[in-house]
Amino acid sequence: MSSSPDDPFRPDSTSTRSPAGPELHLEDLEAAKDLERYATRARTMADTGMRLQVAGNVLASWVSVLHPRGLGDRVPVALGLRTVRLVEGRHDGIDAVYALSSVLERLARMAATGSTAFTLPPAPESAPWTAVTPPRGGWTPVATVEDGELQQIARDGIRELADALPQDPGASMVAQARAAVWGRLLGGSSAEPGDGFLPAGAAFAAHGLGFLSPQGTTAVHTSGPWVRLSNAAGYVLCRQPMLL
């Protein structure tokens, strides 16, 4: 990680630029390995592509762990973000989404050859979740949470979903169960259940993407309906479930 947790790289949903397969030179091999681990985890959670953006000499990689799949789906939006420094900034302005399989193929080749040059795939793809844009500013610190507590929230939710769903659930049942579990708001007063600010899905995303450590802590900020989890491993930006 190279950017401050208080200043995450914000996606710009208006960008339409598509790179023509240039090489991005990462700062070192460890950065390439970290990106490969991150992409691997993201693919196991939701194989919906990775958005790569370059601003100066910083590469931001966005993934979607949770997002609504249709009208009436009240699952929260939960986006993961990691940043890494590039050796140079001549590819400033690149912004495109690529299949995670293509990203992982190139990262595996880099690991095998000891190269730090990441060649962008030739064919970007569309991803509806990139239209959801977290706010640029207005973030207010609200809490610092033990990583162990977030991990427990995620594990409890995973078990709850497994217990709630039959062997062959339909898509509608899965959507309702996911919304009920990951859309649950935490962090409010015990006297008023459901008045919290932190969707359980944010903890699920941070846990699944490997951003949490047993002895670590995570800062929580809010801005309107958005919540941001920030620590040295990465960011999760989560929007509360939409009310209908």
PDB file of C-alpha atoms in Angstrom:
ATOM      1  CA  MET A   1       0.000   0.000   0.000  1.00  0.00           C
ATOM      2  CA  SER A   2       1.298   3.455  -0.815  1.00  0.00           C
ATOM      3  CA  SER A   3      -1.553   5.919  -0.364  1.00  0.00           C
ATOM      4  CA  SER A   4      -2.911   7.280   2.889  1.00  0.00           C
ATOM      5  CA  PRO A   5      -5.999   5.520   4.305  1.00  0.00           C
ATOM      6  CA  ASP A   6      -7.588   8.981   4.562  1.00  0.00           C
ATOM      7  CA  ASP A   7      -7.259   9.646   0.832  1.00  0.00           C
ATOM      8  CA  PRO A   8      -8.348   6.596  -1.179  1.00  0.00           C
ATOM      9  CA  PHE A   9      -8.218   6.629  -4.958  1.00  0.00           C
ATOM     10  CA  ARG A  10     -11.774   7.419  -6.058  1.00  0.00           C
ATOM     11  CA  PRO A  11     -13.227   5.834  -9.195  1.00  0.00           C
ATOM     12  CA  ASP A  12     -14.598   8.160 -11.852  1.00  0.00           C
ATOM     13  CA  SER A  13     -17.713   6.657 -13.386  1.00  0.00           C
ATOM     14  CA  THR A  14     -17.604   9.087 -16.316  1.00  0.00           C
ATOM     15  CA  SER A  15     -14.322   7.818 -17.740  1.00  0.00           C
ATOM     16  CA  THR A  16     -14.489   5.995 -21.072  1.00  0.00           C
ATOM     17  CA  ARG A  17     -10.805   5.692 -21.868  1.00  0.00           C
ATOM     18  CA  SER A  18      -9.534   2.252 -22.862  1.00  0.00           C
ATOM     19  CA  PRO A  19      -5.820   1.483 -22.781  1.00  0.00           C
ATOM     20  CA  ALA A  20      -4.178  -0.201 -25.752  1.00  0.00           C
ATOM     21  CA  GLY A  21      -2.247  -2.742 -23.734  1.00  0.00           C
ATOM     22  CA  PRO A  22       0.664  -0.668 -22.366  1.00  0.00           C
ATOM     23  CA  GLU A  23       3.022  -2.003 -19.720  1.00  0.00           C
ATOM     24  CA  LEU A  24       2.685  -0.744 -16.151  1.00  0.00           C
ATOM     25  CA  HIS A  25       5.909  -1.177 -14.218  1.00  0.00           C
ATOM     26  CA  LEU A  26       5.152  -2.003 -10.577  1.00  0.00           C
ATOM     27  CA  GLU A  27       7.593  -0.842  -7.941  1.00  0.00           C
ATOM     28  CA  ASP A  28       8.806  -4.358  -7.062  1.00  0.00           C
ATOM     29  CA  LEU A  29       8.010  -8.077  -7.224  1.00  0.00           C
ATOM     30  CA  GLU A  30       6.330  -8.022  -3.816  1.00  0.00           C
ATOM     31  CA  ALA A  31       3.782  -5.551  -5.165  1.00  0.00           C
ATOM     32  CA  ALA A  32       3.031  -7.966  -8.012  1.00  0.00           C
ATOM     33  CA  LYS A  33       2.602 -10.861  -5.557  1.00  0.00           C
ATOM     34  CA  ASP A  34       0.291  -8.777  -3.351  1.00  0.00           C
ATOM     35  CA  LEU A  35      -1.828  -7.854  -6.371  1.00  0.00           C
ATOM     36  CA  GLU A  36      -2.029 -11.527  -7.389  1.00  0.00           C
ATOM     37  CA  ARG A  37      -3.202 -12.572  -3.904  1.00  0.00           C
ATOM     38  CA  TYR A  38      -5.781  -9.783  -3.905  1.00  0.00           C
ATOM     39  CA  ALA A  39      -7.096 -10.689  -7.374  1.00  0.00           C
ATOM     40  CA  THR A  40      -7.263 -14.378  -6.434  1.00  0.00           C
ATOM     41  CA  ARG A  41      -9.358 -13.630  -3.351  1.00  0.00           C
ATOM     42  CA  ALA A  42     -11.596 -11.270  -5.308  1.00  0.00           C
ATOM     43  CA  ARG A  43     -12.276 -13.907  -7.945  1.00  0.00           C
ATOM     44  CA  THR A  44     -13.419 -16.446  -5.360  1.00  0.00           C
ATOM     45  CA  MET A  45     -15.920 -13.935  -3.947  1.00  0.00           C
ATOM     46  CA  ALA A  46     -17.377 -12.313  -7.070  1.00  0.00           C
ATOM     47  CA  ASP A  47     -15.832 -12.843 -10.491  1.00  0.00           C
ATOM     48  CA  THR A  48     -17.024  -9.525 -11.902  1.00  0.00           C
ATOM     49  CA  GLY A  49     -13.787  -8.005 -13.151  1.00  0.00           C
ATOM     50  CA  MET A  50     -11.136  -5.636 -11.831  1.00  0.00           C
ATOM     51  CA  ARG A  51     -11.111  -1.929 -12.519  1.00  0.00           C
ATOM     52  CA  LEU A  52      -7.586  -0.581 -13.008  1.00  0.00           C
ATOM     53  CA  GLN A  53      -6.952   3.149 -12.817  1.00  0.00           C
ATOM     54  CA  VAL A  54      -3.717   5.085 -13.034  1.00  0.00           C
ATOM     55  CA  ALA A  55      -3.265   8.520 -11.482  1.00  0.00           C
ATOM     56  CA  GLY A  56       0.284   9.773 -11.761  1.00  0.00           C
ATOM     57  CA  ASN A  57       2.466   6.947 -10.525  1.00  0.00           C
ATOM     58  CA  VAL A  58      -0.271   5.189  -8.518  1.00  0.00           C
ATOM     59  CA  LEU A  59      -2.209   2.160  -9.743  1.00  0.00           C
ATOM     60  CA  ALA A  60      -5.582   1.605  -8.090  1.00  0.00           C
ATOM     61  CA  SER A  61      -7.294  -1.761  -8.403  1.00  0.00           C
ATOM     62  CA  TRP A  62     -11.020  -1.931  -7.627  1.00  0.00           C
ATOM     63  CA  VAL A  63     -13.182  -5.036  -7.266  1.00  0.00           C
ATOM     64  CA  SER A  64     -16.813  -5.558  -6.337  1.00  0.00           C
ATOM     65  CA  VAL A  65     -17.528  -8.069  -3.577  1.00  0.00           C
ATOM     66  CA  LEU A  66     -21.237  -7.238  -3.223  1.00  0.00           C
ATOM     67  CA  HIS A  67     -23.652  -5.282  -5.383  1.00  0.00           C
ATOM     68  CA  PRO A  68     -27.381  -5.506  -6.195  1.00  0.00           C
ATOM     69  CA  ARG A  69     -28.157  -7.958  -8.992  1.00  0.00           C
ATOM     70  CA  GLY A  70     -31.495  -6.481  -9.976  1.00  0.00           C
ATOM     71  CA  LEU A  71     -34.456  -4.315  -9.059  1.00  0.00           C
ATOM     72  CA  GLY A  72     -35.464  -4.870  -5.453  1.00  0.00           C
ATOM     73  CA  ASP A  73     -32.156  -6.465  -4.409  1.00  0.00           C
ATOM     74  CA  ARG A  74     -31.226  -4.728  -1.136  1.00  0.00           C
ATOM     75  CA  VAL A  75     -27.765  -6.174  -0.706  1.00  0.00           C
ATOM     76  CA  PRO A  76     -25.270  -3.363   0.015  1.00  0.00           C
ATOM     77  CA  VAL A  77     -22.586  -2.281  -2.426  1.00  0.00           C
ATOM     78  CA  ALA A  78     -19.161  -3.356  -1.121  1.00  0.00           C
ATOM     79  CA  LEU A  79     -16.103  -2.400  -3.177  1.00  0.00           C
ATOM     80  CA  GLY A  80     -12.534  -3.396  -2.427  1.00  0.00           C
ATOM     81  CA  LEU A  81      -9.572  -1.149  -3.242  1.00  0.00           C
ATOM     82  CA  ARG A  82      -5.814  -1.597  -3.161  1.00  0.00           C
ATOM     83  CA  THR A  83      -3.196   0.811  -4.451  1.00  0.00           C
ATOM     84  CA  VAL A  84       0.414   0.291  -5.476  1.00  0.00           C
ATOM     85  CA  ARG A  85       3.098   2.618  -6.746  1.00  0.00           C
ATOM     86  CA  LEU A  86       4.397   2.495 -10.291  1.00  0.00           C
ATOM     87  CA  VAL A  87       7.969   3.209 -11.316  1.00  0.00           C
ATOM     88  CA  GLU A  88       6.790   5.960 -13.658  1.00  0.00           C
ATOM     89  CA  GLY A  89       3.675   8.030 -14.286  1.00  0.00           C
ATOM     90  CA  ARG A  90       3.550   8.196 -18.079  1.00  0.00           C
ATOM     91  CA  HIS A  91       0.305   6.176 -18.279  1.00  0.00           C
ATOM     92  CA  ASP A  92      -1.694   8.612 -16.176  1.00  0.00           C
ATOM     93  CA  GLY A  93      -5.419   8.516 -16.958  1.00  0.00           C
ATOM     94  CA  ILE A  94      -5.818   4.821 -17.770  1.00  0.00           C
ATOM     95  CA  ASP A  95      -9.205   3.597 -16.548  1.00  0.00           C
ATOM     96  CA  ALA A  96     -10.677   0.273 -17.678  1.00  0.00           C
ATOM     97  CA  VAL A  97     -12.162  -2.978 -16.378  1.00  0.00           C
ATOM     98  CA  TYR A  98     -10.624  -6.360 -17.196  1.00  0.00           C
ATOM     99  CA  ALA A  99     -11.608  -9.947 -16.537  1.00  0.00           C
ATOM    100  CA  LEU A 100      -9.982 -11.252 -13.372  1.00  0.00           C
ATOM    101  CA  SER A 101      -8.857 -14.340 -15.283  1.00  0.00           C
ATOM    102  CA  SER A 102      -6.850 -12.113 -17.665  1.00  0.00           C
ATOM    103  CA  VAL A 103      -5.355 -10.130 -14.800  1.00  0.00           C
ATOM    104  CA  LEU A 104      -4.343 -13.303 -12.954  1.00  0.00           C
ATOM    105  CA  GLU A 105      -2.850 -14.851 -16.086  1.00  0.00           C
ATOM    106  CA  ARG A 106      -0.528 -11.884 -16.505  1.00  0.00           C
ATOM    107  CA  LEU A 107       0.394 -11.738 -12.824  1.00  0.00           C
ATOM    108  CA  ALA A 108       1.250 -15.461 -12.843  1.00  0.00           C
ATOM    109  CA  ARG A 109       3.505 -14.902 -15.852  1.00  0.00           C
ATOM    110  CA  MET A 110       5.225 -12.062 -14.016  1.00  0.00           C
ATOM    111  CA  ALA A 111       5.856 -14.288 -10.992  1.00  0.00           C
ATOM    112  CA  ALA A 112       7.283 -17.038 -13.189  1.00  0.00           C
ATOM    113  CA  THR A 113       9.674 -14.713 -15.016  1.00  0.00           C
ATOM    114  CA  GLY A 114      10.526 -12.358 -12.160  1.00  0.00           C
ATOM    115  CA  SER A 115       9.188  -9.388 -14.125  1.00  0.00           C
ATOM    116  CA  THR A 116       7.576  -6.306 -12.610  1.00  0.00           C
ATOM    117  CA  ALA A 117       6.010  -5.218 -15.931  1.00  0.00           C
ATOM    118  CA  PHE A 118       2.239  -5.745 -16.002  1.00  0.00           C
ATOM    119  CA  THR A 119       0.857  -5.701 -19.547  1.00  0.00           C
ATOM    120  CA  LEU A 120      -2.762  -4.601 -19.644  1.00  0.00           C
ATOM    121  CA  PRO A 121      -5.070  -7.102 -21.370  1.00  0.00           C
ATOM    122  CA  PRO A 122      -6.055  -6.039 -24.906  1.00  0.00           C
ATOM    123  CA  ALA A 123      -9.808  -6.217 -24.385  1.00  0.00           C
ATOM    124  CA  PRO A 124     -11.510  -4.281 -21.570  1.00  0.00           C
ATOM    125  CA  GLU A 125     -15.026  -5.255 -20.553  1.00  0.00           C
ATOM    126  CA  SER A 126     -18.044  -3.495 -19.090  1.00  0.00           C
ATOM    127  CA  ALA A 127     -19.055  -3.888 -15.447  1.00  0.00           C
ATOM    128  CA  PRO A 128     -22.283  -2.284 -14.170  1.00  0.00           C
ATOM    129  CA  TRP A 129     -20.903  -1.914 -10.651  1.00  0.00           C
ATOM    130  CA  THR A 130     -18.403   0.722 -11.828  1.00  0.00           C
ATOM    131  CA  ALA A 131     -21.286   3.182 -12.222  1.00  0.00           C
ATOM    132  CA  VAL A 132     -21.581   3.320  -8.425  1.00  0.00           C
ATOM    133  CA  THR A 133     -19.206   6.047  -7.276  1.00  0.00           C
ATOM    134  CA  PRO A 134     -18.126   6.615  -3.660  1.00  0.00           C
ATOM    135  CA  PRO A 135     -17.897  10.278  -2.621  1.00  0.00           C
ATOM    136  CA  ARG A 136     -14.631  12.140  -3.062  1.00  0.00           C
ATOM    137  CA  GLY A 137     -14.753  13.885   0.313  1.00  0.00           C
ATOM    138  CA  GLY A 138     -16.893  14.601   3.323  1.00  0.00           C
ATOM    139  CA  TRP A 139     -15.674  11.580   5.273  1.00  0.00           C
ATOM    140  CA  THR A 140     -16.158  11.701   9.039  1.00  0.00           C
ATOM    141  CA  PRO A 141     -14.267   9.360  11.386  1.00  0.00           C
ATOM    142  CA  VAL A 142     -16.717   7.431  13.542  1.00  0.00           C
ATOM    143  CA  ALA A 143     -14.880   4.457  15.032  1.00  0.00           C
ATOM    144  CA  THR A 144     -11.826   2.259  15.211  1.00  0.00           C
ATOM    145  CA  VAL A 145     -12.717  -1.426  15.212  1.00  0.00           C
ATOM    146  CA  GLU A 146     -10.662  -4.465  16.133  1.00  0.00           C
ATOM    147  CA  ASP A 147     -10.021  -6.620  13.073  1.00  0.00           C
ATOM    148  CA  GLY A 148     -10.941  -9.673  15.121  1.00  0.00           C
ATOM    149  CA  GLU A 149     -14.427  -8.242  15.669  1.00  0.00           C
ATOM    150  CA  LEU A 150     -14.900  -7.675  11.925  1.00  0.00           C
ATOM    151  CA  GLN A 151     -13.688 -11.196  11.198  1.00  0.00           C
ATOM    152  CA  GLN A 152     -16.209 -12.599  13.658  1.00  0.00           C
ATOM    153  CA  ILE A 153     -19.036 -10.621  12.029  1.00  0.00           C
ATOM    154  CA  ALA A 154     -18.045 -12.037   8.635  1.00  0.00           C
ATOM    155  CA  ARG A 155     -17.775 -15.619   9.875  1.00  0.00           C
ATOM    156  CA  ASP A 156     -21.087 -15.415  11.715  1.00  0.00           C
ATOM    157  CA  GLY A 157     -22.762 -14.115   8.564  1.00  0.00           C
ATOM    158  CA  ILE A 158     -21.292 -16.894   6.429  1.00  0.00           C
ATOM    159  CA  ARG A 159     -22.601 -19.510   8.879  1.00  0.00           C
ATOM    160  CA  GLU A 160     -26.000 -17.814   9.057  1.00  0.00           C
ATOM    161  CA  LEU A 161     -26.332 -17.903   5.277  1.00  0.00           C
ATOM    162  CA  ALA A 162     -25.313 -21.554   5.116  1.00  0.00           C
ATOM    163  CA  ASP A 163     -27.919 -22.450   7.749  1.00  0.00           C
ATOM    164  CA  ALA A 164     -30.674 -20.350   6.145  1.00  0.00           C
ATOM    165  CA  LEU A 165     -30.449 -21.713   2.605  1.00  0.00           C
ATOM    166  CA  PRO A 166     -31.699 -25.136   1.503  1.00  0.00           C
ATOM    167  CA  GLN A 167     -29.578 -27.405  -0.678  1.00  0.00           C
ATOM    168  CA  ASP A 168     -30.854 -26.035  -3.995  1.00  0.00           C
ATOM    169  CA  PRO A 169     -32.127 -22.489  -3.354  1.00  0.00           C
ATOM    170  CA  GLY A 170     -33.568 -20.363  -6.115  1.00  0.00           C
ATOM    171  CA  ALA A 171     -31.999 -17.080  -7.146  1.00  0.00           C
ATOM    172  CA  SER A 172     -34.721 -15.061  -5.405  1.00  0.00           C
ATOM    173  CA  MET A 173     -34.197 -16.892  -2.116  1.00  0.00           C
ATOM    174  CA  VAL A 174     -30.433 -16.408  -2.308  1.00  0.00           C
ATOM    175  CA  ALA A 175     -30.843 -12.682  -2.993  1.00  0.00           C
ATOM    176  CA  GLN A 176     -33.224 -12.233  -0.059  1.00  0.00           C
ATOM    177  CA  ALA A 177     -30.945 -14.139   2.307  1.00  0.00           C
ATOM    178  CA  ARG A 178     -27.828 -12.224   1.222  1.00  0.00           C
ATOM    179  CA  ALA A 179     -29.631  -8.901   1.639  1.00  0.00           C
ATOM    180  CA  ALA A 180     -30.882  -9.864   5.109  1.00  0.00           C
ATOM    181  CA  VAL A 181     -27.459 -10.973   6.340  1.00  0.00           C
ATOM    182  CA  TRP A 182     -25.038  -8.570   4.640  1.00  0.00           C
ATOM    183  CA  GLY A 183     -27.407  -5.588   4.685  1.00  0.00           C
ATOM    184  CA  ARG A 184     -27.805  -5.763   8.470  1.00  0.00           C
ATOM    185  CA  LEU A 185     -26.603  -2.505  10.028  1.00  0.00           C
ATOM    186  CA  LEU A 186     -24.236  -2.753  12.978  1.00  0.00           C
ATOM    187  CA  GLY A 187     -22.708  -0.249  15.349  1.00  0.00           C
ATOM    188  CA  GLY A 188     -25.889   1.329  16.694  1.00  0.00           C
ATOM    189  CA  SER A 189     -27.205   1.395  20.228  1.00  0.00           C
ATOM    190  CA  SER A 190     -28.367  -1.868  21.744  1.00  0.00           C
ATOM    191  CA  ALA A 191     -31.642  -0.149  22.659  1.00  0.00           C
ATOM    192  CA  GLU A 192     -32.464   0.482  18.998  1.00  0.00           C
ATOM    193  CA  PRO A 193     -31.608  -2.596  16.907  1.00  0.00           C
ATOM    194  CA  GLY A 194     -30.984  -1.781  13.266  1.00  0.00           C
ATOM    195  CA  ASP A 195     -29.987   1.858  13.821  1.00  0.00           C
ATOM    196  CA  GLY A 196     -26.319   1.191  13.070  1.00  0.00           C
ATOM    197  CA  PHE A 197     -24.109   2.614  10.341  1.00  0.00           C
ATOM    198  CA  LEU A 198     -21.935  -0.362   9.307  1.00  0.00           C
ATOM    199  CA  PRO A 199     -23.425  -2.949   6.931  1.00  0.00           C
ATOM    200  CA  ALA A 200     -22.255  -6.450   7.815  1.00  0.00           C
ATOM    201  CA  GLY A 201     -21.282  -6.781   4.155  1.00  0.00           C
ATOM    202  CA  ALA A 202     -18.387  -4.369   4.727  1.00  0.00           C
ATOM    203  CA  ALA A 203     -16.893  -6.777   7.271  1.00  0.00           C
ATOM    204  CA  PHE A 204     -17.495  -9.665   4.852  1.00  0.00           C
ATOM    205  CA  ALA A 205     -15.601  -7.853   2.080  1.00  0.00           C
ATOM    206  CA  ALA A 206     -12.665  -6.891   4.297  1.00  0.00           C
ATOM    207  CA  HIS A 207     -12.396 -10.441   5.626  1.00  0.00           C
ATOM    208  CA  GLY A 208     -12.701 -12.135   2.247  1.00  0.00           C
ATOM    209  CA  LEU A 209     -10.174  -9.855   0.550  1.00  0.00           C
ATOM    210  CA  GLY A 210      -7.583 -10.522   3.263  1.00  0.00           C
ATOM    211  CA  PHE A 211      -7.524  -6.983   4.664  1.00  0.00           C
ATOM    212  CA  LEU A 212      -7.876  -8.071   8.311  1.00  0.00           C
ATOM    213  CA  SER A 213      -5.296  -9.453  10.730  1.00  0.00           C
ATOM    214  CA  PRO A 214      -5.852 -10.995  14.187  1.00  0.00           C
ATOM    215  CA  GLN A 215      -4.112  -8.173  16.069  1.00  0.00           C
ATOM    216  CA  GLY A 216      -4.965  -5.321  13.710  1.00  0.00           C
ATOM    217  CA  THR A 217      -7.430  -2.442  13.815  1.00  0.00           C
ATOM    218  CA  THR A 218      -9.472  -0.753  11.100  1.00  0.00           C
ATOM    219  CA  ALA A 219     -10.623   2.850  10.908  1.00  0.00           C
ATOM    220  CA  VAL A 220     -14.269   3.484  10.021  1.00  0.00           C
ATOM    221  CA  HIS A 221     -15.435   6.663   8.270  1.00  0.00           C
ATOM    222  CA  THR A 222     -18.870   7.621   6.956  1.00  0.00           C
ATOM    223  CA  SER A 223     -20.129   9.997   4.272  1.00  0.00           C
ATOM    224  CA  GLY A 224     -23.879  10.005   3.714  1.00  0.00           C
ATOM    225  CA  PRO A 225     -24.968   6.415   3.038  1.00  0.00           C
ATOM    226  CA  TRP A 226     -21.362   5.320   2.471  1.00  0.00           C
ATOM    227  CA  VAL A 227     -19.009   3.669   4.965  1.00  0.00           C
ATOM    228  CA  ARG A 228     -15.259   3.297   4.454  1.00  0.00           C
ATOM    229  CA  LEU A 229     -13.048   0.754   6.204  1.00  0.00           C
ATOM    230  CA  SER A 230      -9.355   1.683   6.022  1.00  0.00           C
ATOM    231  CA  ASN A 231      -6.196  -0.023   7.204  1.00  0.00           C
ATOM    232  CA  ALA A 232      -2.694  -0.738   5.955  1.00  0.00           C
ATOM    233  CA  ALA A 233      -3.888  -3.668   3.791  1.00  0.00           C
ATOM    234  CA  GLY A 234      -6.584  -1.888   1.800  1.00  0.00           C
ATOM    235  CA  TYR A 235      -9.947  -0.201   1.739  1.00  0.00           C
ATOM    236  CA  VAL A 236     -13.566  -1.305   1.620  1.00  0.00           C
ATOM    237  CA  LEU A 237     -16.133   1.263   0.486  1.00  0.00           C
ATOM    238  CA  CYS A 238     -19.642   0.185   1.263  1.00  0.00           C
ATOM    239  CA  ARG A 239     -23.002   1.835   0.576  1.00  0.00           C
ATOM    240  CA  GLN A 240     -25.895   1.004   2.839  1.00  0.00           C
ATOM    241  CA  PRO A 241     -28.782  -0.956   1.290  1.00  0.00           C
ATOM    242  CA  MET A 242     -31.095   1.219  -0.765  1.00  0.00           C
ATOM    243  CA  LEU A 243     -34.547   1.815   0.739  1.00  0.00           C
ATOM    244  CA  LEU A 244     -37.481   1.219  -1.600  1.00  0.00           C
TER     245      LEU A 244
END
